[in-house]
PDB file of C-alpha atoms in Angstrom:
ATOM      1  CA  UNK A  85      -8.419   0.095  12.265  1.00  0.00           C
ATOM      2  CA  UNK A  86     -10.140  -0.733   9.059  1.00  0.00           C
ATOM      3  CA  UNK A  87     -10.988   1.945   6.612  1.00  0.00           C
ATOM      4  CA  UNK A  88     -14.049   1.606   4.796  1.00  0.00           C
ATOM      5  CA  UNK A  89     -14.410   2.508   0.341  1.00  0.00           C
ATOM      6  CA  UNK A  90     -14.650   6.150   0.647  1.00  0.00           C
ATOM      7  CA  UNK A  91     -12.366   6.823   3.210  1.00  0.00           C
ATOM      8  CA  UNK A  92      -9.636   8.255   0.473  1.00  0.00           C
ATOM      9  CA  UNK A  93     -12.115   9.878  -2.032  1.00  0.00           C
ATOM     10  CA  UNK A  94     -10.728  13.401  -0.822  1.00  0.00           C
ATOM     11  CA  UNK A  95      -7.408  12.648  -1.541  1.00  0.00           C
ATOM     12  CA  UNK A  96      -7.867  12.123  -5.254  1.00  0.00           C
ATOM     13  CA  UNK A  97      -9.349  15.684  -5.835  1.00  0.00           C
ATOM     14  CA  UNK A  98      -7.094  17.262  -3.451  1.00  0.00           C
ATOM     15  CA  UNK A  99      -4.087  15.749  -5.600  1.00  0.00           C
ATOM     16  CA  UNK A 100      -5.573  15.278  -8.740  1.00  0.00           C
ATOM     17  CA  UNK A 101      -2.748  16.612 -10.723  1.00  0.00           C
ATOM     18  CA  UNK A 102      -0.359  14.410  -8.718  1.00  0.00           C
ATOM     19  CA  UNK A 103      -2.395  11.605  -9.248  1.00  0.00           C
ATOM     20  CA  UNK A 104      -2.515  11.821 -13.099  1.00  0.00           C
ATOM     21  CA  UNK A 105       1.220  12.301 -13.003  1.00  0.00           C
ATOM     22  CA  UNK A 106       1.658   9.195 -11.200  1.00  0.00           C
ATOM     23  CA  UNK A 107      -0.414   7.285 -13.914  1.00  0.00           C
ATOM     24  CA  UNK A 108       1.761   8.604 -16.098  1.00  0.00           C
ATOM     25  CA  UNK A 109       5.038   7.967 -14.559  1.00  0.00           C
ATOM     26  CA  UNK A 110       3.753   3.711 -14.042  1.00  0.00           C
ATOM     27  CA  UNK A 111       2.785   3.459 -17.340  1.00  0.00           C
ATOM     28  CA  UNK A 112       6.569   4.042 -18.462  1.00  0.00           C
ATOM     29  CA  UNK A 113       8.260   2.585 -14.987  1.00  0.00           C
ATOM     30  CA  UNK A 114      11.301   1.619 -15.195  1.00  0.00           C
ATOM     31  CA  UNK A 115      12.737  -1.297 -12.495  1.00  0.00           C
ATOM     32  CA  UNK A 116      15.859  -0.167 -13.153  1.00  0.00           C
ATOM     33  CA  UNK A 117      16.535   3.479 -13.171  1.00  0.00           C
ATOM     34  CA  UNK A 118      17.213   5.525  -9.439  1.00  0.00           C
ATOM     35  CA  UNK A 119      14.161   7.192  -9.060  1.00  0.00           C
ATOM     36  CA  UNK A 120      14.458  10.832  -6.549  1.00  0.00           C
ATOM     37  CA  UNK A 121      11.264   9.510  -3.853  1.00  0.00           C
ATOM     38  CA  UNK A 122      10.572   6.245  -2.203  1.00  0.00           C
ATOM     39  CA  UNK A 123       9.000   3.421  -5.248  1.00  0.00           C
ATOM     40  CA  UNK A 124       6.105   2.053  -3.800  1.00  0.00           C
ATOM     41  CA  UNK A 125       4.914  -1.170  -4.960  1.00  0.00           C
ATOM     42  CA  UNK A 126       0.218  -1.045  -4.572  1.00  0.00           C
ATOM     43  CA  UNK A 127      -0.978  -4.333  -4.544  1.00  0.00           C
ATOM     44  CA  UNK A 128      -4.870  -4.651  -5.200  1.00  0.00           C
ATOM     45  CA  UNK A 129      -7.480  -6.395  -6.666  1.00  0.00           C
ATOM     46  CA  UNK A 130      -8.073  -5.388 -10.261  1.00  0.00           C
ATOM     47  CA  UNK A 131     -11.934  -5.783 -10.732  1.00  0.00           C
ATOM     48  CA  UNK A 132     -12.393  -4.737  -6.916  1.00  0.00           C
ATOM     49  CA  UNK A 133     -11.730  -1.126  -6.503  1.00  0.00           C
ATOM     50  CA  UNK A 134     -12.622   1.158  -8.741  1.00  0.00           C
ATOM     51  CA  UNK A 135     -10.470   3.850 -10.414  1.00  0.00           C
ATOM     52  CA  UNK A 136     -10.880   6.653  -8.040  1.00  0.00           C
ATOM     53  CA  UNK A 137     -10.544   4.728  -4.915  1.00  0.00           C
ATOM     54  CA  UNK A 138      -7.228   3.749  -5.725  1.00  0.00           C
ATOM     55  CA  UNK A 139      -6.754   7.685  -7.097  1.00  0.00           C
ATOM     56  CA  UNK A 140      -7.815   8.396  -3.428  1.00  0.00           C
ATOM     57  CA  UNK A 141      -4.826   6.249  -1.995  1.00  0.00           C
ATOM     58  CA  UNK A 142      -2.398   7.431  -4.596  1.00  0.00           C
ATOM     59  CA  UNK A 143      -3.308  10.710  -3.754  1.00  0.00           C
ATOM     60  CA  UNK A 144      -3.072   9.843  -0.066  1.00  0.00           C
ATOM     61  CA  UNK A 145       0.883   8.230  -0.053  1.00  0.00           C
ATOM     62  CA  UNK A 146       1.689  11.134  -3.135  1.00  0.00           C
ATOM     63  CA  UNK A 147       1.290  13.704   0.153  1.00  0.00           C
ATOM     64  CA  UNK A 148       4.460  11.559   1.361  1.00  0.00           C
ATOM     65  CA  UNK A 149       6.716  12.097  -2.289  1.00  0.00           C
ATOM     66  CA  UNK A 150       6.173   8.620  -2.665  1.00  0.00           C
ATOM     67  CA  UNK A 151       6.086   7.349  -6.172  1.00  0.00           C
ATOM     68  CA  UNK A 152       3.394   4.454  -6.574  1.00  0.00           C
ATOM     69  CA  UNK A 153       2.678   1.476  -8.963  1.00  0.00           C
ATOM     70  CA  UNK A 154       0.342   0.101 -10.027  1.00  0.00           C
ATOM     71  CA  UNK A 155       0.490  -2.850 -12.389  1.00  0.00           C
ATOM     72  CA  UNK A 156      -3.230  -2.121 -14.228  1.00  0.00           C
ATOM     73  CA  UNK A 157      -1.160   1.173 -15.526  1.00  0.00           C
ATOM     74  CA  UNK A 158       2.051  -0.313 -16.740  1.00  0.00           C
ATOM     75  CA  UNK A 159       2.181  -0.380 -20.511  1.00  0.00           C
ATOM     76  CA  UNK A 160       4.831  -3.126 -19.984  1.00  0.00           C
ATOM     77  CA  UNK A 161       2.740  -4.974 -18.788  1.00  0.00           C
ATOM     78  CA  UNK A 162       1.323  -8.233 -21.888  1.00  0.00           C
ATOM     79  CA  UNK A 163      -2.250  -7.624 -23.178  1.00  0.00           C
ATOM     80  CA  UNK A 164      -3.319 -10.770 -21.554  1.00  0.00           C
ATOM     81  CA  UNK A 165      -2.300 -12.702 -18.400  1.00  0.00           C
ATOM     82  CA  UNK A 166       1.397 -15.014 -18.591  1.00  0.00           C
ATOM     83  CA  UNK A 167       4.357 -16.122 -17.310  1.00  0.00           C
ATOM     84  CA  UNK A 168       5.499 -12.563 -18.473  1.00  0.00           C
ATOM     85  CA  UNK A 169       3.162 -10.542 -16.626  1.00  0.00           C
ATOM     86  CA  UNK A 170       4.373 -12.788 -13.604  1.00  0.00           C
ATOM     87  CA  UNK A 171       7.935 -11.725 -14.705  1.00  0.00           C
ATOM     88  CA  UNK A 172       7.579  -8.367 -14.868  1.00  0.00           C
ATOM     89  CA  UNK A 173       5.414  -8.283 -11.295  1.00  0.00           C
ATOM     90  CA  UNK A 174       8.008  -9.527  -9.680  1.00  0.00           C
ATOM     91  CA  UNK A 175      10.540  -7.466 -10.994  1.00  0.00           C
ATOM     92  CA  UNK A 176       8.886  -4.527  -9.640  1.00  0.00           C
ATOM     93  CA  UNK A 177       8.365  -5.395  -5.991  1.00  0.00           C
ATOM     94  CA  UNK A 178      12.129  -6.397  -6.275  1.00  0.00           C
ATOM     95  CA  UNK A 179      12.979  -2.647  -7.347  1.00  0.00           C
ATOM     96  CA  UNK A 180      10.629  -0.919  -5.412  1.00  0.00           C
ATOM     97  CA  UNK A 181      11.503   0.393  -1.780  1.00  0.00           C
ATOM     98  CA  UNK A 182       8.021  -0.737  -0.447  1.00  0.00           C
ATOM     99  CA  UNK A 183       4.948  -2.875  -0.583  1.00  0.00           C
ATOM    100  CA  UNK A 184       1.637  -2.127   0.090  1.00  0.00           C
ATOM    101  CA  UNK A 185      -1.217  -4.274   0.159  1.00  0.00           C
ATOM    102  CA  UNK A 186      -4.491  -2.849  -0.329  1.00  0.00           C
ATOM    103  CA  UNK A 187      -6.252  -5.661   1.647  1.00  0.00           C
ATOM    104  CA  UNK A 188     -10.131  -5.876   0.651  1.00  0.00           C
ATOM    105  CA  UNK A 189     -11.579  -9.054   1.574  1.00  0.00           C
ATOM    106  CA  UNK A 190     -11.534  -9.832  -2.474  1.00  0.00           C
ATOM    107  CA  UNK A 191      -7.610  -8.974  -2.687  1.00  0.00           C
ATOM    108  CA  UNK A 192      -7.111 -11.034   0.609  1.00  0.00           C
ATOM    109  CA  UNK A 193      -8.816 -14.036  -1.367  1.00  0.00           C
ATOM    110  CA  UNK A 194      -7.147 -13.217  -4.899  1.00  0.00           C
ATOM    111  CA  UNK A 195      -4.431 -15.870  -5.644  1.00  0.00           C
ATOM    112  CA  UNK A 196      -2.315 -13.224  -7.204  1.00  0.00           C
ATOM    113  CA  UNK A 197      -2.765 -10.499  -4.469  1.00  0.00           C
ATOM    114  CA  UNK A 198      -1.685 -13.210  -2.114  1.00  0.00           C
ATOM    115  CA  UNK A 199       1.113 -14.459  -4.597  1.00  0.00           C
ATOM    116  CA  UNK A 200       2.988 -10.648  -4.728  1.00  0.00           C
ATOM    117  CA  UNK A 201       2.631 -10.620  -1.192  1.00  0.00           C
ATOM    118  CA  UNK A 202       4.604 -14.381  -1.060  1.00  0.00           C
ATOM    119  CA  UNK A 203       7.241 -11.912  -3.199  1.00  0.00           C
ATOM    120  CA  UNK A 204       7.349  -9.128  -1.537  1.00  0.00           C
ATOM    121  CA  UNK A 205       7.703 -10.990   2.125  1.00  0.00           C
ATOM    122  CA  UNK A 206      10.995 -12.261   0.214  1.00  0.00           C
ATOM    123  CA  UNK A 207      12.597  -9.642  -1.437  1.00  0.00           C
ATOM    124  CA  UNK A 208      11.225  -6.674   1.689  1.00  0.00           C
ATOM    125  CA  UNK A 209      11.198  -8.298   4.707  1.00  0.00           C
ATOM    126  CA  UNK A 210       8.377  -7.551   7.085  1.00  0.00           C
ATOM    127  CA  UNK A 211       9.965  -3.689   7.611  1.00  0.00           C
ATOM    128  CA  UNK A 212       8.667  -2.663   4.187  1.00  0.00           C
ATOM    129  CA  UNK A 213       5.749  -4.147   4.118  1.00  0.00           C
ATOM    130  CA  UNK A 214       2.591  -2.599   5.040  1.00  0.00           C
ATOM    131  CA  UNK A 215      -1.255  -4.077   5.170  1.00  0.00           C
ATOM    132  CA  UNK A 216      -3.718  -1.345   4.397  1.00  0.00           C
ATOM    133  CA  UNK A 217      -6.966  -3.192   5.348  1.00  0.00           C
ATOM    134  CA  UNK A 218     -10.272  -1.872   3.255  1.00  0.00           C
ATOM    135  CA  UNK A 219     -13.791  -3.054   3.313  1.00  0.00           C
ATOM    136  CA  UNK A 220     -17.258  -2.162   2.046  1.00  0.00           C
ATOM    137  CA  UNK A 221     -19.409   0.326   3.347  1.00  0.00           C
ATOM    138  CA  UNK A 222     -21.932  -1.318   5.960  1.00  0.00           C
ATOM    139  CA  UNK A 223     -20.186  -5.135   5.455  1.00  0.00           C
ATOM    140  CA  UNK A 224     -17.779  -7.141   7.741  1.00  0.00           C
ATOM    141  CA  UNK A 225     -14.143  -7.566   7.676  1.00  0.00           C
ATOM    142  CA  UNK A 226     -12.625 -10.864   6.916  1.00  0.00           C
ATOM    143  CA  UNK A 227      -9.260  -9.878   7.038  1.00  0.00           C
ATOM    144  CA  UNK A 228      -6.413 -13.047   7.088  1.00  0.00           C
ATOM    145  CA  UNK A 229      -4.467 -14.483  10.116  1.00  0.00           C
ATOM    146  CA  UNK A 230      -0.912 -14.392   8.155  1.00  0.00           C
ATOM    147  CA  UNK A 231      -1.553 -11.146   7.379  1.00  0.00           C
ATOM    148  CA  UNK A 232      -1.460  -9.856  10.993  1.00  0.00           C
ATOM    149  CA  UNK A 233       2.103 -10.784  11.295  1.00  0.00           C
ATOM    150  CA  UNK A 234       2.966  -7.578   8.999  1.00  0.00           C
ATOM    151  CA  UNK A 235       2.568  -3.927   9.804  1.00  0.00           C
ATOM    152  CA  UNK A 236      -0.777  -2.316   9.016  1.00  0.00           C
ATOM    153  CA  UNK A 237      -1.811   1.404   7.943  1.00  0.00           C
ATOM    154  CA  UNK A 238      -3.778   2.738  10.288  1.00  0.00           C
ATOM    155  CA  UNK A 239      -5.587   6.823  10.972  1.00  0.00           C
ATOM    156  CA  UNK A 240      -5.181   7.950  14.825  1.00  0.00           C
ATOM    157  CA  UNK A 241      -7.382  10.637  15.155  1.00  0.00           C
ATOM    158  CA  UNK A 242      -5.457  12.450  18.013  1.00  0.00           C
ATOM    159  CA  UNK A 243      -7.451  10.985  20.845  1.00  0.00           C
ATOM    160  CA  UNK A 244      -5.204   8.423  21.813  1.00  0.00           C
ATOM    161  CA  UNK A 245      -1.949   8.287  23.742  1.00  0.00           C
ATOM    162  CA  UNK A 246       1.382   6.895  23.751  1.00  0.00           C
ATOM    163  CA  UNK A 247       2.415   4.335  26.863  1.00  0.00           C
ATOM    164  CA  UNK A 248       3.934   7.397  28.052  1.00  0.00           C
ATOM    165  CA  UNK A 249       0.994   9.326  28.437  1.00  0.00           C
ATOM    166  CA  UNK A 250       2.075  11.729  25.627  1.00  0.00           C
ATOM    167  CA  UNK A 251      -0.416  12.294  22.809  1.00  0.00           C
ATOM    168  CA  UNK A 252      -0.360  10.661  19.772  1.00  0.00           C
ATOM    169  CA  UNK A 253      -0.764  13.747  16.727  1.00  0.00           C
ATOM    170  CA  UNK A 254      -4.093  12.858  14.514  1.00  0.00           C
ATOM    171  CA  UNK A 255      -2.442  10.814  11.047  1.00  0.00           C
ATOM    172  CA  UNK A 256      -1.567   8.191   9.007  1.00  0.00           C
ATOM    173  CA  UNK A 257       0.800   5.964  10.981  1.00  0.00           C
ATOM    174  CA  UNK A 258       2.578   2.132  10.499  1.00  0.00           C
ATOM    175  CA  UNK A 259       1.445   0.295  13.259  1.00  0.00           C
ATOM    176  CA  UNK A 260       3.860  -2.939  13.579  1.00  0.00           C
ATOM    177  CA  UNK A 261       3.298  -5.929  15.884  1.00  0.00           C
ATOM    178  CA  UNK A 262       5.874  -6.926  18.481  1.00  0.00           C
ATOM    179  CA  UNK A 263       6.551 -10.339  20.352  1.00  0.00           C
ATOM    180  CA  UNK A 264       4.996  -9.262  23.019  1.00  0.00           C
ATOM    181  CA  UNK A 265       1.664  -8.917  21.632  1.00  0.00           C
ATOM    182  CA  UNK A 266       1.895  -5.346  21.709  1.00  0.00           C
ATOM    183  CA  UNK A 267       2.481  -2.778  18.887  1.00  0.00           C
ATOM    184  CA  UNK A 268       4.834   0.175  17.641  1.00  0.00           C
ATOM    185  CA  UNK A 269       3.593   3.073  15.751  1.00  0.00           C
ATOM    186  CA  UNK A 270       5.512   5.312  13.739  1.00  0.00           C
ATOM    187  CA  UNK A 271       4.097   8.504  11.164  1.00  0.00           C
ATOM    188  CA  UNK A 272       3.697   6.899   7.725  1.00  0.00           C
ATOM    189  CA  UNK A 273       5.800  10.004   6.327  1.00  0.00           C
ATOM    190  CA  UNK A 274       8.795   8.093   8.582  1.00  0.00           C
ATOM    191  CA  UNK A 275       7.953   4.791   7.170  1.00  0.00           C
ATOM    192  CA  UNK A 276       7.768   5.389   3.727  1.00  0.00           C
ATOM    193  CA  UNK A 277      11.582   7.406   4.333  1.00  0.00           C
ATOM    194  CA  UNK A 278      13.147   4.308   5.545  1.00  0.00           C
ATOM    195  CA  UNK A 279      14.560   2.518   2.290  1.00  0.00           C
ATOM    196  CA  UNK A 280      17.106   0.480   4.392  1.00  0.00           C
TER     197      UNK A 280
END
């Protein structure tokens, strides 16, 4: 499933208090003290989604006590683009307990989207790693072959089943690729738990 720009707008009102906090909290991050919910690394395109779509996500994975960041926010972060800012990237996604991508066609093509995820493949392995796939309203996917060999957020509705016949609950879920060309789905809420 591919969401489209939009598909998160609720989330940011619904949580907008818990999104300003988490602005707050990544502008002071620290990649070195034990923080109380699971650190979530949000890769994205800068100059491709605009401020309240990626409120709408944060407010999405805050529903989950996750706590997010975002490297636009951090006031560690140099003034201008260096070996520093490269530093201090990939001390995060070291520290943090996940990785998410959020894959727009622009972040797919972005050298430093596809750079963190070269780091986080590293230091997460594929089990904390997550694709969230995004495109514009009324336009076509592009999406990445490598990119298919890592888990992807995805929305079941509650219309679909298990193999077993038993009903999958409407929700945000990881869905991971096996050998066997087939898939595993687990709640996001589980995914996000697992820091191991």
């Amino acid at each position: 499933m591919i969401f489209t720009r939009g598909d998160f707008n609720g989330y940011k009102s619904l949580n907008e208090q818990a999104v300003n906090e988490s602005r707050q909290r990544t502008r002071y991050f620290s990649a070195t003290k034990p923080y109380s919910g699971t650190t979530v690394f949000i890769s994205h395109k800068h100059d491709d989604l605009d401020l309240g779509e990626l409120d709408g996500v944060i407010g999405m994975l805050k529903q989950h006590n996750v706590i997010p960041y975002i490297d636009s926010m951090d006031n560690k972060m140099p003034e201008h683009t260096c070996a520093e800012t490269a530093k201090r990237i990939k001390q995060v996604i070291e520290f943090c307990d996940k990785f998410i991508l959020l894959a727009t066609n622009s972040a797919i093509e972005s050298y430093w989207c596809n750079w963190e995820v070269g780091i986080g493949d590293v230091r997460k392995y594929k089990n904390h790693i997550a694709i969230l796939p995004m495109k514009d309203v009324g336009k076509n996917y592009n999406g990445n072959e490598y990119l298919k060999l890592y888990s992807s957020i995805e929305y079941f509705d509650g219309t679909r089943s298990y193999s077993n016949g038993d009903n999958i609950s409407a929700g945000y879920y990881v869905r991971t690729p096996t050998e066997e060309n087939n898939y595993n789905i687990e709640p996001l809420k589980n995914w996000l738990e697992k820091r191991y």
